[in-house]
mmCIF file of C-alpha atoms and ligand atoms in Angstrom:
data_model
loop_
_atom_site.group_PDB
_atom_site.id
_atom_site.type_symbol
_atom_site.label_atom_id
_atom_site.label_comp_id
_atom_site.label_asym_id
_atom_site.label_seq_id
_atom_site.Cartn_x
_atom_site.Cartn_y
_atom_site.Cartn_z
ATOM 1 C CA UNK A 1428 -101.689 -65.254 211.436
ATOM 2 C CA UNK A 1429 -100.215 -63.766 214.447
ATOM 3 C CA UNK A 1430 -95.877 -62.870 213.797
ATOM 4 C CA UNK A 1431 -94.890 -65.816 216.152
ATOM 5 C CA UNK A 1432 -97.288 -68.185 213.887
ATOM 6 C CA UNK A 1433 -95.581 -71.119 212.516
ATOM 7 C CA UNK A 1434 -96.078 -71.354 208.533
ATOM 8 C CA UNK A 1435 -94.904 -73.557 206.228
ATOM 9 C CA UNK A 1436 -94.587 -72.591 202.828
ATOM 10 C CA UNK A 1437 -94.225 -75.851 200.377
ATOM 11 C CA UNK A 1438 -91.890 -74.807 197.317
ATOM 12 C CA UNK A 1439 -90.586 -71.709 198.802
ATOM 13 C CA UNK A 1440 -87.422 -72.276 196.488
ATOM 14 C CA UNK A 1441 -90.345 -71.563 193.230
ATOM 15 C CA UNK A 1442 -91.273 -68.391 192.102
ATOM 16 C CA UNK A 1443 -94.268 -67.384 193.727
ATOM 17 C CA UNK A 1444 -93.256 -69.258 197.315
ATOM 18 C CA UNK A 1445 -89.813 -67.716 197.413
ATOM 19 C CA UNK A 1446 -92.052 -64.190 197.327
ATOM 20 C CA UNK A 1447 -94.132 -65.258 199.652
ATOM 21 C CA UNK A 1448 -91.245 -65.610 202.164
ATOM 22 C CA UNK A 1449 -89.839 -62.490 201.472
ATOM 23 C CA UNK A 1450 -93.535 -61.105 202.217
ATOM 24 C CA UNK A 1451 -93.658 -62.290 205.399
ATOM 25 C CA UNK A 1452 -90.460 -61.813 206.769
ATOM 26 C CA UNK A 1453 -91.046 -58.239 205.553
ATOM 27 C CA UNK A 1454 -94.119 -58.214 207.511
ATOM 28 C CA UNK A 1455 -92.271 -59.742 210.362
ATOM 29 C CA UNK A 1456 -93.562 -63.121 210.396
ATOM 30 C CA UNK A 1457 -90.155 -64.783 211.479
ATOM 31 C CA UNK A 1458 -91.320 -68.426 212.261
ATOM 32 C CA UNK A 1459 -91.524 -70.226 208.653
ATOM 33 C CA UNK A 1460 -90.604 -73.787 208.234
ATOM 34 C CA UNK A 1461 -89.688 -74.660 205.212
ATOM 35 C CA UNK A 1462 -88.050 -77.805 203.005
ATOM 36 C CA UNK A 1463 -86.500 -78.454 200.120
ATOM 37 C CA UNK A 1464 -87.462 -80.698 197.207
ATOM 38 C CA UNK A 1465 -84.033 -82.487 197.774
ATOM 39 C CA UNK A 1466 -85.014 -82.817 201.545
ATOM 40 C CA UNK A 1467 -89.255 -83.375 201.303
ATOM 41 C CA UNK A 1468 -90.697 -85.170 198.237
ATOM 42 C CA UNK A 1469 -94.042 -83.810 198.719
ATOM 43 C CA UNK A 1470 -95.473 -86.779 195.990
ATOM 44 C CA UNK A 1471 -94.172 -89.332 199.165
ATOM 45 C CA UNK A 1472 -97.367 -90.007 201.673
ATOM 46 C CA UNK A 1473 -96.182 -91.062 204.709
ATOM 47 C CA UNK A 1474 -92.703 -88.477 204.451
ATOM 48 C CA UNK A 1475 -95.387 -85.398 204.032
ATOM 49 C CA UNK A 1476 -97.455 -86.976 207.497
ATOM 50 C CA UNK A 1477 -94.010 -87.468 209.454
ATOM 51 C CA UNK A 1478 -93.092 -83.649 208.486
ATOM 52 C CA UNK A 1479 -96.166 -82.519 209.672
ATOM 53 C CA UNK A 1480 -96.554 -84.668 212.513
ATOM 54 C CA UNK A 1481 -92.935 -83.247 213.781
ATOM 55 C CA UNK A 1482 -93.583 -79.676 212.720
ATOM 56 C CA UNK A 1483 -97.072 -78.786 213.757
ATOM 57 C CA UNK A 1484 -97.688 -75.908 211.228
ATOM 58 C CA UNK A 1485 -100.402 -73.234 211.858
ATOM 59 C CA UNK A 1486 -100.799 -71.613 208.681
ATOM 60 C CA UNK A 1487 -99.912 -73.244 205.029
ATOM 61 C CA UNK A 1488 -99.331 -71.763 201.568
ATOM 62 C CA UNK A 1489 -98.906 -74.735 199.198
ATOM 63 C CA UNK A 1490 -97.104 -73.087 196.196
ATOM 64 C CA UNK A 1491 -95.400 -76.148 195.353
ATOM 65 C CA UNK A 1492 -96.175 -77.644 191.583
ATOM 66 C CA UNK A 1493 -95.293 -79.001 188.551
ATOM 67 C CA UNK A 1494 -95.177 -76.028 186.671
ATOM 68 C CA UNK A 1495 -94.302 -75.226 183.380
ATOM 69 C CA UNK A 1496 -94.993 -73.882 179.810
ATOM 70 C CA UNK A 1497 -96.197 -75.884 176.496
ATOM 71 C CA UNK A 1498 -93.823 -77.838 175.587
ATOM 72 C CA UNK A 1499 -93.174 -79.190 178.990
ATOM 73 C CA UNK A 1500 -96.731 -80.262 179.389
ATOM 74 C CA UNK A 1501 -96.837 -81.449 176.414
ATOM 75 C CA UNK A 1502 -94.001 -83.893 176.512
ATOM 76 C CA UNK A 1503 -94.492 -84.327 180.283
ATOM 77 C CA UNK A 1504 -98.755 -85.224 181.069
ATOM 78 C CA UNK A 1505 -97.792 -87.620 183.621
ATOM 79 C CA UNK A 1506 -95.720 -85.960 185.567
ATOM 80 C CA UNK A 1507 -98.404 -82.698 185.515
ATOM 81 C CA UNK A 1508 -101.160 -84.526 186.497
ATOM 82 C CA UNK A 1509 -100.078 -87.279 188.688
ATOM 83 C CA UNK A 1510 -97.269 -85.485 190.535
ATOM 84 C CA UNK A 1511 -99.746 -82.360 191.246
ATOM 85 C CA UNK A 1512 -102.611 -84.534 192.617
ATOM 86 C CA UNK A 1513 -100.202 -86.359 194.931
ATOM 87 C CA UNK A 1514 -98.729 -82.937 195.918
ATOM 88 C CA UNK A 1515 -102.200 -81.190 196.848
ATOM 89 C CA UNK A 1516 -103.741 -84.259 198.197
ATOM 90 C CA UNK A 1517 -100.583 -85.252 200.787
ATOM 91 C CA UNK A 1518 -100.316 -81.648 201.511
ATOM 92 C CA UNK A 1519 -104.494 -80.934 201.886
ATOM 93 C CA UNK A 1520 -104.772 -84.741 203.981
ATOM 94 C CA UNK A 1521 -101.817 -83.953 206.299
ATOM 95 C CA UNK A 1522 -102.455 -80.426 206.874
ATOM 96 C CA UNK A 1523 -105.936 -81.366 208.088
ATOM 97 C CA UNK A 1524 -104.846 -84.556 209.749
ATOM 98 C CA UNK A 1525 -102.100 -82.401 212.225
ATOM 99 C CA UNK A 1526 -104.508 -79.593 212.675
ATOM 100 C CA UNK A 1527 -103.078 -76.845 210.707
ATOM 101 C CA UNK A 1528 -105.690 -73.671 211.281
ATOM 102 C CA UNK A 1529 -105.816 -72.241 207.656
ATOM 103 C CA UNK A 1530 -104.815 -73.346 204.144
ATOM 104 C CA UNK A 1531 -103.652 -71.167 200.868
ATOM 105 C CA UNK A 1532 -103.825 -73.394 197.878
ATOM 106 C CA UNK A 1533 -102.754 -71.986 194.159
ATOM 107 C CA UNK A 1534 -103.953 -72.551 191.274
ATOM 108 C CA UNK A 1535 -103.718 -70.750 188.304
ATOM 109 C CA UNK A 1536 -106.063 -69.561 185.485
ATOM 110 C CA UNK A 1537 -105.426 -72.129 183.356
ATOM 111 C CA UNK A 1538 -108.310 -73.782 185.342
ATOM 112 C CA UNK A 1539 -111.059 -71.836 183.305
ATOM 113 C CA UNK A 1540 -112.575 -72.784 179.741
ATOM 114 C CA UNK A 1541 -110.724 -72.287 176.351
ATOM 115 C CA UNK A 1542 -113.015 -70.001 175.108
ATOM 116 C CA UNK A 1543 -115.337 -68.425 178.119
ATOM 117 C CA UNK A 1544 -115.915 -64.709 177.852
ATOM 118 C CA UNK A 1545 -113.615 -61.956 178.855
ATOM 119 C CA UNK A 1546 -112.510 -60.664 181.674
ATOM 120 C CA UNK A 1547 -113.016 -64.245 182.862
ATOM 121 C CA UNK A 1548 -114.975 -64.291 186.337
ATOM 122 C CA UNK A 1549 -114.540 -66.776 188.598
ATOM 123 C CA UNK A 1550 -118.066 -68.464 188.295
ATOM 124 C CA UNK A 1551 -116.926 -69.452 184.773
ATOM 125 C CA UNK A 1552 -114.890 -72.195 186.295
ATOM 126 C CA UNK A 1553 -115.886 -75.741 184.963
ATOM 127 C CA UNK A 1554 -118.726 -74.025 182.151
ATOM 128 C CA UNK A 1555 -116.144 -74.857 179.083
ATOM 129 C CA UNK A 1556 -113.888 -77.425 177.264
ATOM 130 C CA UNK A 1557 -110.487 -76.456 178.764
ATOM 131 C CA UNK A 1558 -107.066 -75.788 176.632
ATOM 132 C CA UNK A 1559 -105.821 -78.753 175.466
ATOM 133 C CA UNK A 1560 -102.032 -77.971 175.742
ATOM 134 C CA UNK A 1561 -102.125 -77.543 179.357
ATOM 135 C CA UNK A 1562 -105.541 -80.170 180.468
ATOM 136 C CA UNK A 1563 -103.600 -82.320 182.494
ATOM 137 C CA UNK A 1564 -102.257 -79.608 184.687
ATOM 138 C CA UNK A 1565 -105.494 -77.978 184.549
ATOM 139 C CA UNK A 1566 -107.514 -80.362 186.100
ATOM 140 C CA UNK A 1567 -105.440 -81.814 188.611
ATOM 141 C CA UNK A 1568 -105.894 -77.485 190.099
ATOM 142 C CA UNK A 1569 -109.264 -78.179 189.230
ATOM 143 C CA UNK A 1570 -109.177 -81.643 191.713
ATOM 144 C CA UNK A 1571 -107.351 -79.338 194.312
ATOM 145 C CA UNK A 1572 -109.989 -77.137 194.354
ATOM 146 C CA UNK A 1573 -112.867 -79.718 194.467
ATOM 147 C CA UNK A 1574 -110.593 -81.181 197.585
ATOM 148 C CA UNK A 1575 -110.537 -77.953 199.701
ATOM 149 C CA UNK A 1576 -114.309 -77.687 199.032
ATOM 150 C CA UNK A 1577 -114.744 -81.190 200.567
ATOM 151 C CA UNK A 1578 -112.407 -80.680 203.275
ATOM 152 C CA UNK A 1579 -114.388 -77.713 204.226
ATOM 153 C CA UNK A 1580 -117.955 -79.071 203.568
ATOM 154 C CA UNK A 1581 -116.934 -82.691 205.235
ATOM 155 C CA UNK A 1582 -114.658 -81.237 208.141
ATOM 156 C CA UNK A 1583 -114.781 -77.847 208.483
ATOM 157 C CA UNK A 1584 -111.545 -77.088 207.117
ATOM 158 C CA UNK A 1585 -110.441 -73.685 206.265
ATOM 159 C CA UNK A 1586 -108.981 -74.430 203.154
ATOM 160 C CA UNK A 1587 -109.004 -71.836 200.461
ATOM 161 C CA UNK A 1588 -108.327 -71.620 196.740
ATOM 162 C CA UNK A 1589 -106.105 -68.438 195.018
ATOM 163 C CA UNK A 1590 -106.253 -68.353 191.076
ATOM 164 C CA UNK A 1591 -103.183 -66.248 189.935
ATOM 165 C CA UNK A 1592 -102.861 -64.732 186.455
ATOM 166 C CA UNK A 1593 -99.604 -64.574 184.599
ATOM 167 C CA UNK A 1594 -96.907 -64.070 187.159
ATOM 168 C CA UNK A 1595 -93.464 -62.697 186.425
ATOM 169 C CA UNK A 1596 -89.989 -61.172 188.616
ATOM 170 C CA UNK A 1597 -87.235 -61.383 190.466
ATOM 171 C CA UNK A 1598 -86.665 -65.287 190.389
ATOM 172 C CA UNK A 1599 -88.747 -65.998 187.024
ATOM 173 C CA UNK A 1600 -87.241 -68.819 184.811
ATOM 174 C CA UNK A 1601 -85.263 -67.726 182.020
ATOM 175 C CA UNK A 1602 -84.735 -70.747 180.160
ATOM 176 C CA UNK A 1603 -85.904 -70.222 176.785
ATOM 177 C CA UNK A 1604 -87.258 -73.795 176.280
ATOM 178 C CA UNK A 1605 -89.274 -73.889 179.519
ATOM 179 C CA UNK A 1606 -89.829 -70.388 180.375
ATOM 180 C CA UNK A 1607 -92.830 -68.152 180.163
ATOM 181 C CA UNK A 1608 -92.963 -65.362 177.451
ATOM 182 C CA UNK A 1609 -92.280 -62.260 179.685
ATOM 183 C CA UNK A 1610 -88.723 -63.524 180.722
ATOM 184 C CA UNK A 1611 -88.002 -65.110 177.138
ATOM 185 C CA UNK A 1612 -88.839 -61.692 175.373
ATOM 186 C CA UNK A 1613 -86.084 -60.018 178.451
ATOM 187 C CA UNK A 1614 -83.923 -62.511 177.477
ATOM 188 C CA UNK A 1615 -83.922 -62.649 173.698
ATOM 189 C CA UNK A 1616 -83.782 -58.825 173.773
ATOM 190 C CA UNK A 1617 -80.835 -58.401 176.490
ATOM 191 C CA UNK A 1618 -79.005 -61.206 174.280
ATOM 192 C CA UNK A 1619 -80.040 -58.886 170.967
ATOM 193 C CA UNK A 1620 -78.438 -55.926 172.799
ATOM 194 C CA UNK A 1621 -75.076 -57.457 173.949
ATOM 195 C CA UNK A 1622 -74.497 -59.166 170.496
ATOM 196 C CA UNK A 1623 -75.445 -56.196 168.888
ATOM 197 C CA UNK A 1624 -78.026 -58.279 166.448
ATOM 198 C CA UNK A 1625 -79.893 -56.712 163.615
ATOM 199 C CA UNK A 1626 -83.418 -58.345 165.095
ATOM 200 C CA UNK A 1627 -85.455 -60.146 167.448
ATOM 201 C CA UNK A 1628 -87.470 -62.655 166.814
ATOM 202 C CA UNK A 1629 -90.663 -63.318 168.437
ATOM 203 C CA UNK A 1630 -92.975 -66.369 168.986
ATOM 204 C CA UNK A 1631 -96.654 -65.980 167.092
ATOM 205 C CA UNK A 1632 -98.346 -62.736 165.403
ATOM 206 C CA UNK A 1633 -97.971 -60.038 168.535
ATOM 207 C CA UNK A 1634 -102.087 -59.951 168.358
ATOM 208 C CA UNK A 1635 -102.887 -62.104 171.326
ATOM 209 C CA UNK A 1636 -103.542 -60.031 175.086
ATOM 210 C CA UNK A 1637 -102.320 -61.540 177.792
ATOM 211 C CA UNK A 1638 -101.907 -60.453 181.779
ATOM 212 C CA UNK A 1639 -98.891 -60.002 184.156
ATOM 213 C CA UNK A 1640 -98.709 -59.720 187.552
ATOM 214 C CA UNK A 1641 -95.798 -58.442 189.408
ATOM 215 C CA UNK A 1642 -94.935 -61.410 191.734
ATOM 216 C CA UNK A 1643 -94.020 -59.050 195.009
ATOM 217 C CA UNK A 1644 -97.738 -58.069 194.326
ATOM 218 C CA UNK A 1645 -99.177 -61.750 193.883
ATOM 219 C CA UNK A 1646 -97.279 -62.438 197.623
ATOM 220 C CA UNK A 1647 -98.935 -59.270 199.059
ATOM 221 C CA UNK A 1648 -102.525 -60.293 198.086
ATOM 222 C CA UNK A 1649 -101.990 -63.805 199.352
ATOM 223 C CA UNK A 1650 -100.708 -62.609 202.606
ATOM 224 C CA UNK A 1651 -103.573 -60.633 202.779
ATOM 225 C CA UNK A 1652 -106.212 -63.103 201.635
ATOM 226 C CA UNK A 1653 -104.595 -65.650 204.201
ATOM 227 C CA UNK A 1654 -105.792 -62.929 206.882
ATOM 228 C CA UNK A 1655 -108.872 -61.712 205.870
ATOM 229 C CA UNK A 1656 -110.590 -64.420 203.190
ATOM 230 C CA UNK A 1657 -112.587 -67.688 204.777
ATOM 231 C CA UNK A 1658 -114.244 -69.183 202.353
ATOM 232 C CA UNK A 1659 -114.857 -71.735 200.022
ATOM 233 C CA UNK A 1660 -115.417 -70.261 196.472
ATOM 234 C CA UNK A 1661 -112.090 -69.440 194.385
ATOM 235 C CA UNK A 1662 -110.332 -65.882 194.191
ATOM 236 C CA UNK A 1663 -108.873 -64.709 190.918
ATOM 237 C CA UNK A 1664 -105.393 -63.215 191.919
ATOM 238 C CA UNK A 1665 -104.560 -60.115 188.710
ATOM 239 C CA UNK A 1666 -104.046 -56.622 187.685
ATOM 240 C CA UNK A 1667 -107.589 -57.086 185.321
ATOM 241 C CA UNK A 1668 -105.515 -55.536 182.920
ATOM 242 C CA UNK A 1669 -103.970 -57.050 179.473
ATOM 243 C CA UNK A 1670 -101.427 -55.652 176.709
ATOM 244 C CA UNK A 1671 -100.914 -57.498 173.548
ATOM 245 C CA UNK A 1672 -97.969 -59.257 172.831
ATOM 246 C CA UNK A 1673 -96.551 -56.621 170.543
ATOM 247 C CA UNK A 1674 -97.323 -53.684 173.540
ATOM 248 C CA UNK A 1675 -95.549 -56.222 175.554
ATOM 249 C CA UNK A 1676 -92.034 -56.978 172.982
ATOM 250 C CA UNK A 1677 -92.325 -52.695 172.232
ATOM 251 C CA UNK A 1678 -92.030 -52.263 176.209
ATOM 252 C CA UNK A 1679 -89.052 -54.758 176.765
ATOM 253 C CA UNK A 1680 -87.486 -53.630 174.040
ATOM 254 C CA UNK A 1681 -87.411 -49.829 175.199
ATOM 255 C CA UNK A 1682 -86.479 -51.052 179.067
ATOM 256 C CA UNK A 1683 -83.808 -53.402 177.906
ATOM 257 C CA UNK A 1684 -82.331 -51.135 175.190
ATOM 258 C CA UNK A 1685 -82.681 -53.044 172.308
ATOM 259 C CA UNK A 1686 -82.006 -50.717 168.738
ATOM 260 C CA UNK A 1687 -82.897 -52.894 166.563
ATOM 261 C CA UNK A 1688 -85.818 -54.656 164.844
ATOM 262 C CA UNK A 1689 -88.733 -56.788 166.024
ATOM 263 C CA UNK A 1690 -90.117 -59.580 163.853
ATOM 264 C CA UNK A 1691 -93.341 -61.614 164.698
ATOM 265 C CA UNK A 1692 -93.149 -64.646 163.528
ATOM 266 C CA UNK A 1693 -96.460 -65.954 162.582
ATOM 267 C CA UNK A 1694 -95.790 -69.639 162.089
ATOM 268 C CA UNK A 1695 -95.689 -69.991 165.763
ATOM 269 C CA UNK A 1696 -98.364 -70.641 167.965
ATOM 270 C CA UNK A 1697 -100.358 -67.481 169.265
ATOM 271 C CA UNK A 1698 -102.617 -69.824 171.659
ATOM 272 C CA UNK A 1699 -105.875 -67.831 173.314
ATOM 273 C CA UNK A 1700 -106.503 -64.377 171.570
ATOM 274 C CA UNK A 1701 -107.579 -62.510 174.717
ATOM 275 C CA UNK A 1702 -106.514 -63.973 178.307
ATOM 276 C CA UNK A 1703 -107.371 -61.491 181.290
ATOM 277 C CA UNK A 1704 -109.563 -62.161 184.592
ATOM 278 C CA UNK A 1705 -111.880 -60.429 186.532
ATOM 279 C CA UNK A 1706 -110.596 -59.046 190.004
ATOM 280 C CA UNK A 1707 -113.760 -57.626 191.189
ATOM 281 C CA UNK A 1708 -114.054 -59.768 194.199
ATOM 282 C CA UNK A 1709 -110.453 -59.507 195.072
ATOM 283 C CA UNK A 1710 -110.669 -55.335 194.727
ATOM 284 C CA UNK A 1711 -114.087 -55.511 196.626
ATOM 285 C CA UNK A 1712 -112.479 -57.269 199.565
ATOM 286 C CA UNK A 1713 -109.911 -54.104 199.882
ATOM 287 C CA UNK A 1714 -106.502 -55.521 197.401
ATOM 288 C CA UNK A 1715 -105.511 -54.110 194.726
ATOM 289 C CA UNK A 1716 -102.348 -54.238 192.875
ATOM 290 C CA UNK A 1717 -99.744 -52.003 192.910
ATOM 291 C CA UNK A 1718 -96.596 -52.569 190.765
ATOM 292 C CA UNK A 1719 -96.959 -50.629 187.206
ATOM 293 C CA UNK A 1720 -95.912 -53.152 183.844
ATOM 294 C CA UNK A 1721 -93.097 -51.076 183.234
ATOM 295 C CA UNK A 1722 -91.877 -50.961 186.586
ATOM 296 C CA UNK A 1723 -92.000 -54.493 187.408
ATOM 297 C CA UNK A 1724 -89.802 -55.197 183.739
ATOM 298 C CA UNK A 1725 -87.888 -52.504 185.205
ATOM 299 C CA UNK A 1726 -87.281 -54.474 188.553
ATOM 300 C CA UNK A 1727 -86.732 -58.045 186.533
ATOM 301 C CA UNK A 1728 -84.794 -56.912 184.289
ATOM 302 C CA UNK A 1729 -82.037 -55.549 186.676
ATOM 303 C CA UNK A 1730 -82.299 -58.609 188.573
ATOM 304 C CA UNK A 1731 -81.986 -61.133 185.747
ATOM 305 C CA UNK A 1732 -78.265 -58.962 185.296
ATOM 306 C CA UNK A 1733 -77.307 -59.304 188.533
ATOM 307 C CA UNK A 1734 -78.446 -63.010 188.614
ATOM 308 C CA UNK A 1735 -78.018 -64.086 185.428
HETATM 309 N N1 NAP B 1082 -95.515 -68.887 187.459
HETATM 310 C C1 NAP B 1082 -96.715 -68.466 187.109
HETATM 311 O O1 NAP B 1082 -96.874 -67.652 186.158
HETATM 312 C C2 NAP B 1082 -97.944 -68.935 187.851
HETATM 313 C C3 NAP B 1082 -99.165 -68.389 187.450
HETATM 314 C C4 NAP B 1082 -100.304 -68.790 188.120
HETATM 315 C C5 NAP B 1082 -100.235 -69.707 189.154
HETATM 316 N N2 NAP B 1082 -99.043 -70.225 189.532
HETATM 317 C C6 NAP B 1082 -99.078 -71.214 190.623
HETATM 318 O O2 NAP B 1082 -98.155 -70.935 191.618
HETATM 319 C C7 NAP B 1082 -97.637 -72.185 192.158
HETATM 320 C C8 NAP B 1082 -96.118 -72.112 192.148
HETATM 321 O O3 NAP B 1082 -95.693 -71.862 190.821
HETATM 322 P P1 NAP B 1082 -94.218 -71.270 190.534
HETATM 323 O O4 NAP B 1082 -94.303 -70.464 189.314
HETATM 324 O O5 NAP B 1082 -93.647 -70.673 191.796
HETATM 325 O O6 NAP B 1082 -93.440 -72.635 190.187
HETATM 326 P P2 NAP B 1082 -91.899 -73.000 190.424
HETATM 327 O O7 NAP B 1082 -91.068 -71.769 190.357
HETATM 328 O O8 NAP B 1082 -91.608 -74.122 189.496
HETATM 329 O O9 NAP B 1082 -91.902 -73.527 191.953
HETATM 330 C C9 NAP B 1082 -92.476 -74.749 192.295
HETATM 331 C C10 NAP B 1082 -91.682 -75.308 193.463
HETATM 332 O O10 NAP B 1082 -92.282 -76.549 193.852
HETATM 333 C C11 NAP B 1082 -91.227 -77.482 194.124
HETATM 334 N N3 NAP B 1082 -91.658 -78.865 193.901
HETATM 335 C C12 NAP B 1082 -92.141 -79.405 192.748
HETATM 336 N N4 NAP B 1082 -92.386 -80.737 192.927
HETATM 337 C C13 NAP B 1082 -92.044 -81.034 194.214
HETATM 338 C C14 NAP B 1082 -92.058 -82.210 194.996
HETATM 339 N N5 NAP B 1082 -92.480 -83.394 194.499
HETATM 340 N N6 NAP B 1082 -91.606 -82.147 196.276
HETATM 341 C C15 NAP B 1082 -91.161 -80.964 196.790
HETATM 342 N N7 NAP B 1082 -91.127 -79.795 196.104
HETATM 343 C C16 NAP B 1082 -91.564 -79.833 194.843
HETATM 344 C C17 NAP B 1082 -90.142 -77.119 193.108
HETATM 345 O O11 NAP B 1082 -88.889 -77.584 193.565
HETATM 346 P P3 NAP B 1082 -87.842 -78.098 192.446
HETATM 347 O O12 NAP B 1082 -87.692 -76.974 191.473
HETATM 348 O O13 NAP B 1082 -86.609 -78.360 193.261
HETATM 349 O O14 NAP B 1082 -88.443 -79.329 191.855
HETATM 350 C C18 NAP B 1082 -90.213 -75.576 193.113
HETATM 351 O O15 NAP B 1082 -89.373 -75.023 194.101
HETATM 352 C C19 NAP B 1082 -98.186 -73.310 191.293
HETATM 353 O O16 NAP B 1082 -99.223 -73.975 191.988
HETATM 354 C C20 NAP B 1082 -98.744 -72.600 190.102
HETATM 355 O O17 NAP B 1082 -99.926 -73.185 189.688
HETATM 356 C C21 NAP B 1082 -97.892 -69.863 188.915
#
């Protein structure tokens, strides 16, 4: 990517593509394109061709999805699976098709098997039965992998495929029904503070580890895989790092300012006891991340209070 490059992030209004922009205009990259659901329904064929056909994109990071936590998918299979195969497959067909030099898909590590062994490497990928609460989202990333694979083996394509951990920060959703646990523990323990409750409540038995990943880091290391990685096996994207659920509540609780009590409560799910990947090819090809647990709470915290 050179700074005049034209890039198009899909779902730059999300999470992780709204970091990505603020990546690379802080690298200097100042020609993004960009669209809106509202103005680009990436699931419609022929509107994705016309878009790309008119704005002749170099460089593409498609962090648009159907995302969201277990209840959504749940109550929502459809809309997971058929609406994220039409995104990756219109965005994968027309990038190729309008001669776009390089391709970032995401996935995520939801991708890998139930119960494969810890820290989770990325040859693990299709060795397993996969989680059943999240399957159909799983393995329509699964099918966007498979498809940059082809493109590359069939075309020459130079497609490749990021698998992000846990992701959390400054634009994270907050809604407790939807949201991830990181922001619901910020929120139920910023709500604790301000009504001044006796206790906190949270979701399953505090055992389970899971991993976080600042998400100024996550855009950093796919900047810098879009520049340096070209090929066509998957990177894990991750800290390699995990804290347990009650590490995590004890550490929100301190940052937010929370006095009084936390209680686990064990009829709720606790899902996967140990969730954390292996970044060894990711540190071997010179990224690392940066942004310390605490510090990134620190830095979500103060903006869900000035957003919120
Ligand atoms: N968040 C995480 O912890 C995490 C972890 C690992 C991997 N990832 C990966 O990162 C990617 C982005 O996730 P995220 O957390 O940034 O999700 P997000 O915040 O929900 O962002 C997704 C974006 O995609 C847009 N979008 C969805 N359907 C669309 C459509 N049909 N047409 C146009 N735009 C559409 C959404 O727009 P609307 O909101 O307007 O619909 C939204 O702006 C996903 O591929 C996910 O697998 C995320």
């Amino acid at each position: 990517m050179e700074r005049n490059s034209k890039i198009y992030v899909a779902g730059h209004n999300g999470l992780v593509g709204s970091a990505i922009c603020r990546r690379l205009k802080s690298d200097g990259y100042g020609n993004l394109i960009t669209r809106a659901h509202s103005q680009l329904d990436l699931c419609n064929e022929k509107d994705v061709n016309d878009f790309f056909a008119e704005t002749k994109p170099e460089y593409v990071f498609l962090a648009a999805a159907v995302v969201g936590g277990i209840h959504a998918n749940d109550t929502r299979p459809v809309d997971f699976l058929r609406d994220n195969l039409l995104i990756q497959t219109n965005i994968i067909e027309a990038a190729y098709r309008n001669g776009v030099k390089k391709l970032a898909f995401l996935g995520s590590t939801c991708i890998y098997p139930r119960d494969c062994p810890q820290p989770i490497k990325e040859e693990y990928l299709l060795t397993g039965s996969l989680e059943e609460t999240n399957q159909w989202y799983a393995i329509a990333k699964i099918a966007g992998i498979k498809l940059c694979q082809a493109y590359r083996k069939q075309y020459g394509f130079n497609a490749i495929s990021l698998m992000p951990t846990n992701l959390y920060g400054p634009g994270d959703n907050f809604d407790l029904l939807s949201s991830h646990v990181l922001p619901a523990l910020i929120r139920k323990f910023h709500e604790g503070k301000i009504n001044n409750t006796k206790e906190v409540v949270v979701w399953g038995s505090g055992k389970p580890f899971r991993e976080f990943l600042y998400i100024d880091d996550m855009a950093e290391a796919c900047c810098f895989l879009m520049q340096h990685y070209n090929d066509e096996s998957i990177v894990n994207i991750g800290t390699g790092k995990d804290v347990s659920i009650r590490e995590l509540a004890d550490l929100i609780k301190e940052i937010v300012g929370f006095q009084g009590n936390i209680v686990f409560d064990s009829s709720k799910p606790d899902g996967t006891t140990k969730k954390v990947i292996d970044v060894t090819k990711l540190n071997s090809l010179g990224w690392q991340s940066k942004t310390s647990l605490s510090a990134g709470i620190g830095t979500t915290y103060d903006w869900y209070l000035r957003n919120q």
